[in-house]
Amino acid sequence: MNNPSAGSSSKQRTGSSQPSETSFKRKRGVFQKELQHMMYGFGDDPNPLPESVALMEDIVVEYITELVYKAQEIGSKRGKLSVEDFLYLIRKDPRKLNRSTELLSMNEELKQARRAFEIDEDKLKKAFEEEDKMDQ
């Protein structure tokens, strides 16, 4: 049962700005509900085993952490981290790249819609204030 190679699946990073696994602690179960829903959406049971959800969370957190570290290394050359750094890292996976660009463009559309709504709201507020002044 004791297999020395069956330890942690993450690689030891030497000479980088990444914290060791023992230097930072994270809350477990933060993404539990979301992962349960995603797992169900991909064909799992509506209530998957807690061990399965915990394993998926470990995999997801490790993937995102490594992606952020790689993007940080790319961005450090310019002095800042940007969305393009992440897009560069996923450029070879067309599904991830297309979905990411789709979500980014949708986010931009939502921002513009909120701005337009705020502007319209300000105009209406001013119009009502002017109307109130005229009625007095």
Short mmCIF file of C-alpha atoms in Angstrom, two decimals:
data_model
loop_
_atom_site.label_atom_id
_atom_site.label_comp_id
_atom_site.label_asym_id
_atom_site.label_seq_id
_atom_site.Cartn_x
_atom_site.Cartn_y
_atom_site.Cartn_z
CA MET A 1 0.00 0.00 0.00
CA ASN A 2 2.88 2.37 0.63
CA ASN A 3 3.83 3.54 -2.82
CA PRO A 4 6.37 6.38 -2.75
CA SER A 5 5.24 7.59 -6.17
CA ALA A 6 1.58 7.79 -5.11
CA GLY A 7 2.02 11.07 -3.26
CA SER A 8 0.77 14.44 -4.27
CA SER A 9 0.21 14.84 -7.98
CA SER A 10 1.50 18.39 -8.03
CA LYS A 11 5.09 18.98 -8.99
CA GLN A 12 7.59 20.59 -6.70
CA ARG A 13 8.48 24.00 -7.99
CA THR A 14 11.95 25.23 -7.34
CA GLY A 15 13.27 28.66 -8.08
CA SER A 16 9.90 30.26 -8.69
CA SER A 17 7.70 32.71 -6.86
CA GLN A 18 5.12 30.04 -6.11
CA PRO A 19 4.37 29.16 -2.50
CA SER A 20 4.93 25.61 -1.43
CA GLU A 21 1.86 23.53 -0.73
CA THR A 22 2.56 23.66 2.99
CA SER A 23 2.87 27.44 3.10
CA PHE A 24 -0.70 28.22 2.15
CA LYS A 25 -3.87 26.66 3.36
CA ARG A 26 -7.15 26.91 1.53
CA LYS A 27 -10.67 26.29 2.62
CA ARG A 28 -12.03 23.02 1.40
CA GLY A 29 -15.56 22.81 0.10
CA VAL A 30 -15.73 26.38 -1.19
CA PHE A 31 -16.82 25.20 -4.64
CA GLN A 32 -18.77 22.19 -3.44
CA LYS A 33 -22.26 23.25 -4.58
CA GLU A 34 -21.07 24.54 -7.95
CA LEU A 35 -19.07 21.39 -8.63
CA GLN A 36 -22.01 19.18 -7.67
CA HIS A 37 -24.18 21.01 -10.20
CA MET A 38 -21.50 20.81 -12.86
CA MET A 39 -20.93 17.13 -12.24
CA TYR A 40 -24.66 16.49 -12.54
CA GLY A 41 -24.73 18.53 -15.75
CA PHE A 42 -22.03 16.29 -17.17
CA GLY A 43 -23.94 13.10 -16.34
CA ASP A 44 -23.14 12.32 -12.72
CA ASP A 45 -25.68 11.59 -10.03
CA PRO A 46 -27.70 14.59 -8.72
CA ASN A 47 -26.00 14.05 -5.35
CA PRO A 48 -22.48 12.79 -6.06
CA LEU A 49 -20.34 11.29 -3.35
CA PRO A 50 -18.60 13.90 -1.17
CA GLU A 51 -15.29 12.19 -1.92
CA SER A 52 -15.86 12.67 -5.66
CA VAL A 53 -16.68 16.33 -5.19
CA ALA A 54 -13.60 16.81 -2.99
CA LEU A 55 -11.40 15.14 -5.62
CA MET A 56 -12.87 17.31 -8.37
CA GLU A 57 -12.32 20.40 -6.24
CA ASP A 58 -8.67 19.46 -5.69
CA ILE A 59 -8.19 18.95 -9.44
CA VAL A 60 -9.91 22.23 -10.35
CA VAL A 61 -8.05 24.28 -7.74
CA GLU A 62 -4.72 22.76 -8.78
CA TYR A 63 -5.43 23.48 -12.47
CA ILE A 64 -6.46 27.07 -11.82
CA THR A 65 -3.53 27.67 -9.48
CA GLU A 66 -1.02 26.41 -12.03
CA LEU A 67 -2.71 28.42 -14.79
CA VAL A 68 -2.48 31.58 -12.68
CA TYR A 69 1.19 30.96 -11.88
CA LYS A 70 2.00 30.45 -15.56
CA ALA A 71 0.06 33.58 -16.51
CA GLN A 72 1.85 35.48 -13.77
CA GLU A 73 5.21 34.41 -15.18
CA ILE A 74 4.17 35.60 -18.63
CA GLY A 75 2.77 38.85 -17.27
CA SER A 76 5.79 39.59 -15.13
CA LYS A 77 7.77 40.31 -18.29
CA ARG A 78 5.47 43.27 -18.92
CA GLY A 79 4.99 44.08 -15.27
CA LYS A 80 1.29 43.26 -15.09
CA LEU A 81 -1.09 40.36 -15.41
CA SER A 82 -3.77 40.62 -18.09
CA VAL A 83 -6.57 38.61 -19.65
CA GLU A 84 -4.43 38.10 -22.74
CA ASP A 85 -1.92 36.13 -20.63
CA PHE A 86 -4.63 33.58 -19.84
CA LEU A 87 -5.87 33.50 -23.42
CA TYR A 88 -2.29 32.86 -24.55
CA LEU A 89 -2.04 29.88 -22.21
CA ILE A 90 -5.24 28.26 -23.48
CA ARG A 91 -4.67 29.09 -27.15
CA LYS A 92 -4.08 25.43 -28.07
CA ASP A 93 -7.42 24.30 -26.65
CA PRO A 94 -10.03 25.70 -29.07
CA ARG A 95 -13.01 24.84 -26.86
CA LYS A 96 -11.62 26.68 -23.84
CA LEU A 97 -10.43 29.57 -25.99
CA ASN A 98 -13.79 29.98 -27.76
CA ARG A 99 -15.75 29.74 -24.52
CA SER A 100 -13.44 32.23 -22.80
CA THR A 101 -13.70 34.77 -25.61
CA GLU A 102 -17.47 34.27 -25.68
CA LEU A 103 -17.72 34.93 -21.94
CA LEU A 104 -15.43 37.95 -22.19
CA SER A 105 -17.50 39.49 -24.98
CA MET A 106 -20.72 38.79 -23.05
CA ASN A 107 -19.18 40.45 -20.00
CA GLU A 108 -18.35 43.52 -22.09
CA GLU A 109 -21.91 43.66 -23.45
CA LEU A 110 -23.29 43.48 -19.91
CA LYS A 111 -21.00 46.31 -18.81
CA GLN A 112 -22.18 48.48 -21.70
CA ALA A 113 -25.82 47.69 -20.94
CA ARG A 114 -25.32 48.63 -17.28
CA ARG A 115 -23.64 51.91 -18.30
CA ALA A 116 -26.51 52.73 -20.65
CA PHE A 117 -29.02 51.95 -17.93
CA GLU A 118 -27.16 54.16 -15.42
CA ILE A 119 -27.07 57.03 -17.94
CA ASP A 120 -30.79 56.67 -18.65
CA GLU A 121 -31.47 56.54 -14.93
CA ASP A 122 -29.48 59.75 -14.36
CA LYS A 123 -31.34 61.51 -17.18
CA LEU A 124 -34.70 60.46 -15.75
CA LYS A 125 -33.69 61.59 -12.28
CA LYS A 126 -32.66 65.01 -13.60
CA ALA A 127 -35.85 65.29 -15.63
CA PHE A 128 -37.99 64.52 -12.57
CA GLU A 129 -36.02 67.01 -10.46
CA GLU A 130 -36.56 69.72 -13.08
CA GLU A 131 -40.24 68.85 -13.28
CA ASP A 132 -40.55 69.08 -9.50
CA LYS A 133 -38.89 72.53 -9.54
CA MET A 134 -41.36 73.73 -12.20
CA ASP A 135 -44.36 72.45 -10.21
CA GLN A 136 -43.31 74.39 -7.11
#
